[in-house]
Short mmCIF file of N, CA and C in Angstrom, two decimals:
data_model
loop_
_atom_site.label_atom_id
_atom_site.label_comp_id
_atom_site.label_asym_id
_atom_site.label_seq_id
_atom_site.Cartn_x
_atom_site.Cartn_y
_atom_site.Cartn_z
N UNK A 1249 131.29 172.61 106.80
CA UNK A 1249 133.35 172.57 107.28
C UNK A 1249 133.70 171.85 106.66
N UNK A 1250 134.59 171.96 106.00
CA UNK A 1250 135.45 170.36 104.55
C UNK A 1250 136.63 170.52 106.09
N UNK A 1251 137.36 169.37 106.04
CA UNK A 1251 139.02 169.23 106.97
C UNK A 1251 139.39 168.33 105.70
N UNK A 1252 140.73 169.46 105.77
CA UNK A 1252 142.18 168.42 105.24
C UNK A 1252 141.70 167.15 106.01
N UNK A 1253 142.39 165.93 104.89
CA UNK A 1253 142.22 165.34 105.90
C UNK A 1253 143.85 164.85 106.55
N UNK A 1254 144.72 165.14 106.10
CA UNK A 1254 145.93 165.80 106.14
C UNK A 1254 146.32 166.25 107.42
N UNK A 1255 145.62 167.20 108.15
CA UNK A 1255 145.37 168.37 109.21
C UNK A 1255 144.69 166.99 110.29
N UNK A 1256 143.72 165.95 110.21
CA UNK A 1256 143.45 164.96 111.16
C UNK A 1256 145.18 163.85 111.47
N UNK A 1257 145.94 164.05 110.65
CA UNK A 1257 147.32 163.17 111.10
C UNK A 1257 148.17 164.14 111.85
N UNK A 1258 148.11 165.44 112.35
CA UNK A 1258 149.03 166.10 113.23
C UNK A 1258 149.75 165.28 114.20
N UNK A 1259 149.04 164.53 114.92
CA UNK A 1259 149.28 164.09 115.87
C UNK A 1259 150.91 163.04 115.31
N UNK A 1260 150.95 162.91 114.11
CA UNK A 1260 152.06 162.30 114.02
C UNK A 1260 153.29 163.40 114.06
N UNK A 1261 153.00 164.50 114.07
CA UNK A 1261 154.21 165.38 114.58
C UNK A 1261 154.25 166.02 115.84
N UNK A 1262 153.51 165.35 116.79
CA UNK A 1262 153.38 165.69 118.07
C UNK A 1262 152.70 166.29 118.94
N UNK A 1263 151.56 166.68 117.76
CA UNK A 1263 150.55 168.07 118.26
C UNK A 1263 149.21 167.92 118.01
N UNK A 1264 148.25 168.41 118.16
CA UNK A 1264 147.00 167.91 118.32
C UNK A 1264 146.32 169.81 117.87
N UNK A 1265 145.73 169.31 116.44
CA UNK A 1265 144.67 170.42 115.82
C UNK A 1265 143.26 170.44 116.59
N UNK A 1266 142.89 171.77 116.80
CA UNK A 1266 141.67 172.53 117.13
C UNK A 1266 141.14 172.90 116.00
N UNK A 1267 139.93 173.39 115.81
CA UNK A 1267 139.55 174.19 115.09
C UNK A 1267 138.26 174.95 115.57
N UNK A 1268 138.18 175.61 115.85
CA UNK A 1268 137.37 176.72 116.75
C UNK A 1268 136.80 178.10 116.18
N UNK A 1269 135.46 177.70 115.49
CA UNK A 1269 134.92 179.14 114.64
C UNK A 1269 135.78 179.76 113.64
N UNK A 1270 136.55 178.92 112.57
CA UNK A 1270 138.20 179.32 111.97
C UNK A 1270 139.53 179.54 112.70
N UNK A 1271 139.03 180.02 113.96
CA UNK A 1271 140.52 180.01 114.69
C UNK A 1271 141.20 178.20 114.89
N UNK A 1272 142.63 178.61 114.02
CA UNK A 1272 143.59 177.24 114.56
C UNK A 1272 144.02 176.98 116.00
N UNK A 1273 143.56 175.81 116.54
CA UNK A 1273 144.77 176.05 117.93
C UNK A 1273 145.17 174.76 118.05
N UNK A 1274 146.93 174.91 118.15
CA UNK A 1274 147.67 173.72 117.68
C UNK A 1274 148.20 173.29 119.31
N UNK A 1275 148.31 172.37 120.05
CA UNK A 1275 148.85 171.85 121.15
C UNK A 1275 149.44 171.18 121.59
N UNK A 1276 150.39 170.75 121.90
CA UNK A 1276 151.52 169.94 122.04
C UNK A 1276 150.63 168.61 122.96
N UNK A 1277 151.20 167.03 122.66
CA UNK A 1277 150.00 166.06 123.11
C UNK A 1277 150.39 165.80 124.07
N UNK A 1278 149.13 165.07 125.32
CA UNK A 1278 149.52 165.52 126.41
C UNK A 1278 150.29 164.60 127.08
N UNK A 1279 150.58 164.63 128.44
CA UNK A 1279 151.64 163.98 128.91
C UNK A 1279 151.19 162.92 129.93
N UNK A 1280 151.92 162.13 130.51
CA UNK A 1280 151.81 160.74 131.53
C UNK A 1280 150.47 161.33 132.56
N UNK A 1281 150.94 162.42 132.94
CA UNK A 1281 149.99 162.70 134.31
C UNK A 1281 148.99 163.64 133.48
N UNK A 1282 148.76 164.33 132.97
CA UNK A 1282 147.22 163.97 132.10
C UNK A 1282 146.24 163.11 131.66
N UNK A 1283 147.11 162.19 130.58
CA UNK A 1283 146.54 161.15 130.54
C UNK A 1283 145.74 160.35 131.59
N UNK A 1284 147.01 160.01 132.73
CA UNK A 1284 146.64 159.17 134.06
C UNK A 1284 145.22 160.10 134.36
N UNK A 1285 144.65 161.66 134.78
CA UNK A 1285 143.84 161.43 135.56
C UNK A 1285 142.39 161.60 134.37
N UNK A 1286 143.24 162.01 132.87
CA UNK A 1286 141.65 161.39 132.32
C UNK A 1286 141.44 159.95 132.12
N UNK A 1287 142.63 159.14 132.04
CA UNK A 1287 141.74 157.49 132.12
C UNK A 1287 141.04 157.21 133.70
N UNK A 1288 141.47 158.12 134.53
CA UNK A 1288 141.17 157.83 135.70
C UNK A 1288 139.45 157.97 135.87
N UNK A 1289 138.95 159.41 135.28
CA UNK A 1289 137.89 160.17 135.36
C UNK A 1289 137.10 159.33 134.60
N UNK A 1290 138.02 159.04 133.14
CA UNK A 1290 136.96 158.01 132.23
C UNK A 1290 136.53 156.66 132.56
N UNK A 1291 137.30 155.77 133.30
CA UNK A 1291 136.57 155.12 134.21
C UNK A 1291 135.58 154.96 135.14
N UNK A 1292 135.14 156.35 135.49
CA UNK A 1292 134.56 156.24 136.59
C UNK A 1292 132.94 156.81 136.14
N UNK A 1293 133.00 156.73 134.61
CA UNK A 1293 131.66 156.96 133.56
C UNK A 1293 130.91 155.97 133.78
N UNK A 1294 129.63 156.28 134.55
CA UNK A 1294 128.77 155.30 134.39
C UNK A 1294 127.26 155.56 134.16
N UNK A 1295 126.22 154.85 133.58
CA UNK A 1295 125.16 155.17 133.96
C UNK A 1295 124.22 156.20 135.59
N UNK A 1296 123.72 156.59 135.70
CA UNK A 1296 123.15 156.99 136.96
C UNK A 1296 122.71 156.13 137.91
N UNK A 1297 122.08 156.34 138.94
CA UNK A 1297 121.55 155.26 140.19
C UNK A 1297 119.90 155.13 139.02
N UNK A 1298 119.41 155.85 138.49
CA UNK A 1298 118.37 155.23 137.92
C UNK A 1298 118.24 155.00 137.00
N UNK A 1299 117.12 154.20 136.65
CA UNK A 1299 117.55 153.96 134.82
C UNK A 1299 117.73 154.76 133.37
N UNK A 1300 118.58 154.80 132.98
CA UNK A 1300 118.45 155.68 131.69
C UNK A 1300 118.61 154.81 130.70
N UNK A 1301 118.43 155.91 129.49
CA UNK A 1301 118.39 155.22 127.87
C UNK A 1301 119.45 155.89 127.24
N UNK A 1302 120.29 156.83 128.04
CA UNK A 1302 121.70 156.61 127.41
C UNK A 1302 123.03 155.63 127.76
N UNK A 1303 123.38 154.95 126.97
CA UNK A 1303 124.74 154.05 126.99
C UNK A 1303 125.65 154.82 127.73
N UNK A 1304 126.33 155.51 127.73
CA UNK A 1304 127.32 156.58 128.50
C UNK A 1304 128.70 155.72 127.98
N UNK A 1305 128.36 155.73 126.62
CA UNK A 1305 129.24 155.65 125.51
C UNK A 1305 130.29 156.65 125.93
N UNK A 1306 131.84 156.36 125.84
CA UNK A 1306 133.07 157.09 125.63
C UNK A 1306 134.18 157.03 125.16
N UNK A 1307 134.72 158.08 124.41
CA UNK A 1307 135.62 157.82 123.65
C UNK A 1307 136.55 158.89 124.00
N UNK A 1308 137.89 158.22 124.03
CA UNK A 1308 139.18 159.46 124.47
C UNK A 1308 139.87 160.35 123.50
N UNK A 1309 140.05 161.35 123.69
CA UNK A 1309 141.15 161.95 122.54
C UNK A 1309 140.97 161.75 121.18
N UNK A 1310 139.44 161.88 120.70
CA UNK A 1310 139.53 161.52 119.47
C UNK A 1310 138.48 162.96 118.80
N UNK A 1311 139.15 162.86 116.89
CA UNK A 1311 138.36 164.08 116.71
C UNK A 1311 136.50 164.49 116.82
N UNK A 1312 136.41 165.51 116.78
CA UNK A 1312 134.96 165.61 117.07
C UNK A 1312 134.43 166.66 115.57
N UNK A 1313 134.10 166.41 114.76
CA UNK A 1313 133.63 167.72 113.86
C UNK A 1313 132.32 168.04 114.32
N UNK A 1314 131.96 169.57 114.37
CA UNK A 1314 130.95 170.00 114.95
C UNK A 1314 130.66 171.04 114.06
N UNK A 1315 129.66 171.76 113.92
CA UNK A 1315 129.02 172.67 112.55
C UNK A 1315 129.75 173.97 112.76
N UNK A 1316 130.89 174.18 113.38
CA UNK A 1316 131.58 175.45 113.28
C UNK A 1316 133.46 174.72 113.98
N UNK A 1317 133.47 174.00 114.19
CA UNK A 1317 134.74 172.89 114.07
C UNK A 1317 135.04 171.99 114.49
N UNK A 1318 136.46 172.13 114.31
CA UNK A 1318 137.02 170.30 115.11
C UNK A 1318 137.69 170.16 116.18
N UNK A 1319 137.34 169.48 116.89
CA UNK A 1319 138.07 169.64 118.59
C UNK A 1319 138.46 168.27 118.68
N UNK A 1320 139.07 168.07 119.81
CA UNK A 1320 139.54 166.93 119.91
C UNK A 1320 139.59 166.55 121.77
N UNK A 1321 138.18 166.57 122.09
CA UNK A 1321 138.09 166.64 123.98
C UNK A 1321 138.60 165.40 124.37
N UNK A 1322 139.23 165.76 125.57
CA UNK A 1322 139.50 164.54 126.48
C UNK A 1322 138.65 163.63 126.54
N UNK A 1323 137.62 163.90 126.86
CA UNK A 1323 137.10 162.54 127.16
C UNK A 1323 135.49 163.13 126.32
N UNK A 1324 134.77 162.42 125.37
CA UNK A 1324 133.68 162.73 124.85
C UNK A 1324 132.77 161.62 125.28
N UNK A 1325 131.66 161.95 125.93
CA UNK A 1325 130.52 161.03 126.20
C UNK A 1325 129.62 161.44 125.82
N UNK A 1326 128.36 160.14 124.82
CA UNK A 1326 127.96 160.00 123.79
C UNK A 1326 126.56 158.54 124.47
N UNK A 1327 125.52 158.84 123.79
CA UNK A 1327 124.33 158.06 124.45
C UNK A 1327 124.50 156.73 123.33
N UNK A 1328 125.16 156.81 122.46
CA UNK A 1328 125.05 155.67 121.25
C UNK A 1328 126.31 155.65 121.01
N UNK A 1329 126.96 154.34 120.67
CA UNK A 1329 127.74 153.82 120.10
C UNK A 1329 128.21 154.27 118.71
N UNK A 1330 129.02 155.04 118.28
CA UNK A 1330 129.04 155.56 116.52
C UNK A 1330 128.83 154.02 115.70
N UNK A 1331 127.91 154.48 114.39
CA UNK A 1331 128.51 153.58 113.54
C UNK A 1331 129.00 153.23 113.07
N UNK A 1332 129.54 151.99 112.46
CA UNK A 1332 130.45 151.63 111.68
C UNK A 1332 131.41 153.03 111.02
N UNK A 1333 130.49 152.98 109.97
CA UNK A 1333 130.80 154.21 109.37
C UNK A 1333 131.27 155.64 110.07
N UNK A 1334 130.47 156.00 111.50
CA UNK A 1334 131.28 156.94 111.51
C UNK A 1334 132.56 156.77 112.53
N UNK A 1335 133.10 155.70 112.83
CA UNK A 1335 134.29 155.41 112.97
C UNK A 1335 136.11 155.38 112.36
N UNK A 1336 135.52 155.40 111.05
CA UNK A 1336 136.94 156.18 110.62
C UNK A 1336 136.87 157.21 110.03
N UNK A 1337 136.58 158.35 110.30
CA UNK A 1337 136.91 159.47 110.62
C UNK A 1337 136.09 160.14 111.63
N UNK A 1338 136.87 161.61 111.31
CA UNK A 1338 136.28 162.32 112.33
C UNK A 1338 134.73 162.34 113.11
N UNK A 1339 134.44 162.16 113.91
CA UNK A 1339 132.89 162.03 114.32
C UNK A 1339 131.82 163.00 114.21
N UNK A 1340 130.54 162.53 113.51
CA UNK A 1340 130.26 163.67 113.55
C UNK A 1340 128.82 163.88 114.40
N UNK A 1341 128.82 162.91 115.47
CA UNK A 1341 128.08 162.92 116.60
C UNK A 1341 128.32 163.36 117.78
N UNK A 1342 127.72 164.39 117.91
CA UNK A 1342 128.03 165.20 118.40
C UNK A 1342 127.78 165.10 120.07
N UNK A 1343 128.81 165.21 121.03
CA UNK A 1343 128.59 164.11 122.56
C UNK A 1343 127.61 164.95 123.69
N UNK A 1344 126.75 164.10 124.38
CA UNK A 1344 126.40 164.37 125.30
C UNK A 1344 127.12 165.38 126.46
N UNK A 1345 128.51 165.39 126.40
CA UNK A 1345 129.27 165.82 127.46
C UNK A 1345 130.90 165.52 126.81
N UNK A 1346 131.28 166.43 127.74
CA UNK A 1346 132.92 166.53 127.39
C UNK A 1346 133.15 166.99 128.87
N UNK A 1347 134.29 166.71 128.73
CA UNK A 1347 135.41 166.89 129.64
C UNK A 1347 136.50 166.88 129.22
N UNK A 1348 137.44 168.00 129.97
CA UNK A 1348 138.96 168.45 129.84
C UNK A 1348 139.52 167.88 131.09
N UNK A 1349 140.76 167.99 130.82
CA UNK A 1349 141.63 167.95 131.87
C UNK A 1349 142.88 169.03 131.63
N UNK A 1350 142.69 170.12 132.23
CA UNK A 1350 143.52 171.25 131.90
C UNK A 1350 145.14 170.70 131.96
N UNK A 1351 145.96 171.59 130.69
CA UNK A 1351 147.78 171.25 130.89
C UNK A 1351 147.75 172.36 130.62
N UNK A 1352 148.83 172.39 131.89
CA UNK A 1352 149.55 173.91 132.11
C UNK A 1352 150.26 174.35 130.66
N UNK A 1353 149.89 175.45 130.53
CA UNK A 1353 150.21 176.42 129.21
C UNK A 1353 148.79 176.77 128.43
N UNK A 1354 148.12 175.91 128.49
CA UNK A 1354 146.72 175.63 128.07
C UNK A 1354 145.67 176.19 128.97
N UNK A 1355 145.39 176.77 129.72
CA UNK A 1355 144.18 176.64 130.57
C UNK A 1355 143.31 177.54 129.57
N UNK A 1356 143.84 178.51 129.21
CA UNK A 1356 142.82 179.72 128.21
C UNK A 1356 141.56 178.68 127.37
N UNK A 1357 142.51 177.80 126.23
CA UNK A 1357 141.96 176.87 125.76
C UNK A 1357 140.42 176.00 126.53
N UNK A 1358 141.01 176.09 127.56
CA UNK A 1358 140.16 174.36 128.20
C UNK A 1358 139.28 175.47 128.98
N UNK A 1359 139.44 176.63 129.12
CA UNK A 1359 138.81 176.98 130.15
C UNK A 1359 138.19 178.10 129.76
N UNK A 1360 138.54 179.60 128.77
CA UNK A 1360 137.62 179.95 128.33
C UNK A 1360 137.03 180.12 127.16
N UNK A 1361 137.76 179.16 126.42
CA UNK A 1361 137.87 178.68 124.68
C UNK A 1361 136.71 178.04 124.79
N UNK A 1362 137.10 176.57 124.78
CA UNK A 1362 136.40 175.42 125.06
C UNK A 1362 134.69 175.62 125.34
N UNK A 1363 134.91 175.46 126.48
CA UNK A 1363 133.58 175.67 126.93
C UNK A 1363 132.15 176.71 126.14
N UNK A 1364 132.73 177.86 126.42
CA UNK A 1364 132.10 178.72 125.19
C UNK A 1364 131.69 177.76 123.77
N UNK A 1365 132.12 177.45 123.39
CA UNK A 1365 132.45 176.78 122.04
C UNK A 1365 131.28 175.21 122.37
N UNK A 1366 131.45 174.86 122.92
CA UNK A 1366 131.01 173.27 123.20
C UNK A 1366 129.53 173.81 123.60
N UNK A 1367 129.04 174.89 124.61
CA UNK A 1367 127.59 174.88 124.37
C UNK A 1367 126.79 175.25 123.09
N UNK A 1368 127.90 175.89 122.54
CA UNK A 1368 127.53 176.83 121.00
C UNK A 1368 126.91 175.73 119.97
N UNK A 1369 128.00 174.50 120.46
CA UNK A 1369 127.04 172.99 119.36
C UNK A 1369 126.63 172.83 119.84
N UNK A 1370 125.36 172.53 121.25
CA UNK A 1370 124.87 171.71 121.64
C UNK A 1370 125.23 171.05 122.89
N UNK A 1371 126.48 170.67 123.06
CA UNK A 1371 126.57 169.74 124.17
C UNK A 1371 125.96 170.06 125.36
N UNK A 1372 126.19 169.45 126.25
CA UNK A 1372 124.67 170.05 127.50
C UNK A 1372 125.27 169.74 128.51
N UNK A 1373 126.62 169.28 128.48
CA UNK A 1373 127.26 169.10 130.03
C UNK A 1373 129.22 169.56 129.41
N UNK A 1374 129.74 170.20 130.42
CA UNK A 1374 131.00 170.64 129.95
C UNK A 1374 131.08 170.51 131.28
N UNK A 1375 132.70 169.53 131.83
CA UNK A 1375 133.39 169.61 132.97
C UNK A 1375 134.83 169.90 132.39
N UNK A 1376 135.06 170.81 133.37
CA UNK A 1376 137.00 170.87 133.29
C UNK A 1376 137.02 170.85 134.29
N UNK A 1377 138.63 170.25 134.19
CA UNK A 1377 138.98 169.77 135.65
C UNK A 1377 140.73 169.93 135.63
N UNK A 1378 140.89 171.23 136.66
CA UNK A 1378 142.72 171.46 136.85
C UNK A 1378 142.99 170.65 137.93
N UNK A 1379 144.21 169.67 137.59
CA UNK A 1379 144.67 169.04 138.77
C UNK A 1379 145.51 169.73 139.55
N UNK A 1380 146.38 170.86 138.90
CA UNK A 1380 147.19 171.53 139.70
C UNK A 1380 145.99 172.53 140.82
N UNK A 1381 145.29 172.45 141.04
CA UNK A 1381 144.24 173.44 141.57
C UNK A 1381 142.86 172.59 142.02
N UNK A 1382 142.54 171.14 141.79
CA UNK A 1382 141.36 170.72 142.09
C UNK A 1382 140.36 171.33 141.62
N UNK A 1383 140.64 172.09 140.83
CA UNK A 1383 139.22 172.99 140.44
C UNK A 1383 138.11 172.05 139.55
N UNK A 1384 137.01 171.91 140.16
CA UNK A 1384 135.85 171.18 138.70
C UNK A 1384 134.94 172.28 138.49
N UNK A 1385 134.80 172.42 136.87
CA UNK A 1385 134.47 173.40 136.39
C UNK A 1385 133.29 172.19 135.92
N UNK A 1386 132.02 172.63 136.14
CA UNK A 1386 130.68 172.49 135.24
C UNK A 1386 130.11 173.22 134.84
N UNK A 1387 129.67 173.24 133.38
CA UNK A 1387 128.95 174.39 132.71
C UNK A 1387 128.26 173.79 132.05
N UNK A 1388 126.65 173.42 131.85
CA UNK A 1388 125.15 173.64 131.16
C UNK A 1388 125.25 175.26 130.60
N UNK A 1389 124.18 175.33 129.88
CA UNK A 1389 123.52 176.16 129.21
C UNK A 1389 122.77 176.87 130.75
N UNK A 1390 123.34 178.36 131.15
CA UNK A 1390 122.52 179.58 132.22
C UNK A 1390 123.17 178.76 133.34
N UNK A 1391 124.01 177.99 133.23
CA UNK A 1391 124.59 177.64 134.96
C UNK A 1391 125.86 176.46 134.67
N UNK A 1392 126.44 177.64 135.40
CA UNK A 1392 128.23 177.20 135.79
C UNK A 1392 128.22 177.25 137.56
N UNK A 1393 128.79 175.51 138.04
CA UNK A 1393 129.04 175.68 139.30
C UNK A 1393 130.63 174.75 139.53
N UNK A 1394 131.57 175.93 140.21
CA UNK A 1394 132.71 175.58 140.86
C UNK A 1394 132.76 175.27 141.75
N UNK A 1395 133.48 173.58 141.83
CA UNK A 1395 133.86 172.70 142.76
C UNK A 1395 134.84 172.34 143.67
N UNK A 1396 135.45 171.38 144.00
CA UNK A 1396 136.68 171.21 144.70
C UNK A 1396 136.65 169.67 144.44
N UNK A 1397 137.62 169.21 143.65
CA UNK A 1397 137.61 167.79 143.29
C UNK A 1397 137.72 167.08 144.72
N UNK A 1398 137.56 165.77 144.80
CA UNK A 1398 136.64 165.11 143.98
C UNK A 1398 135.11 165.40 144.08
N UNK A 1399 134.79 164.95 143.32
CA UNK A 1399 133.31 165.27 142.49
C UNK A 1399 132.44 164.20 142.04
N UNK A 1400 130.84 164.06 142.24
CA UNK A 1400 130.23 162.97 141.65
C UNK A 1400 129.33 164.02 140.56
N UNK A 1401 129.27 164.27 139.56
CA UNK A 1401 128.70 165.06 139.00
C UNK A 1401 127.67 163.92 137.65
N UNK A 1402 125.97 164.25 138.02
CA UNK A 1402 125.59 163.75 137.36
C UNK A 1402 125.03 164.58 136.08
N UNK A 1403 125.25 164.18 135.16
CA UNK A 1403 125.04 164.84 133.32
C UNK A 1403 123.00 164.45 133.09
N UNK A 1404 122.87 165.49 132.42
CA UNK A 1404 121.91 166.14 132.02
C UNK A 1404 121.33 164.12 130.89
N UNK A 1405 122.21 163.76 130.72
CA UNK A 1405 121.79 162.60 129.42
C UNK A 1405 121.23 161.24 130.97
N UNK A 1406 122.03 161.30 131.91
CA UNK A 1406 121.60 160.60 132.63
C UNK A 1406 122.76 159.89 133.11
N UNK A 1407 123.71 160.08 132.54
CA UNK A 1407 125.19 159.29 133.11
C UNK A 1407 125.78 160.27 134.24
N UNK A 1408 126.83 158.92 135.31
CA UNK A 1408 127.56 159.91 136.51
C UNK A 1408 128.90 159.66 135.74
N UNK A 1409 129.73 160.87 136.36
CA UNK A 1409 130.80 160.78 136.49
C UNK A 1409 131.39 161.11 137.79
N UNK A 1410 132.87 160.53 137.99
CA UNK A 1410 133.62 161.24 139.27
C UNK A 1410 134.88 161.76 138.80
N UNK A 1411 134.89 163.42 138.98
CA UNK A 1411 135.60 163.96 138.88
C UNK A 1411 136.52 164.49 140.05
#
């Protein structure tokens, strides 16, 4: 799937573009409260207590080019730092985990569309946090858990996060 480079600059118009299985989804830029939750969660990402081979590298709000779409997860977690060449365009490295913080009006995108898409693209852990209800949805292939924040979650890659 080839992405028109101009679409990657949609943020200059105050919008975020995502493409899921050919469906274009436009979303307003996140607001301050949303970003504070993203920062709080991302600052808690760390290797789990037992030693892991994953570096638990995380990126906030960057484009990831998946085989069947283009997404901009609130938090993408990788086991290695993207190479220098990978850092100047949409990442093609598939995240080990993604974390989405639900924004009012975009619940369907984060709770219904996103998780199934991420699983189909090889993401191992999907976490969706709704700050209004404190719902923490943790999805893996064949497993879904619903919890109430705060929650400590161990990820398949060996990292841990507090939501």
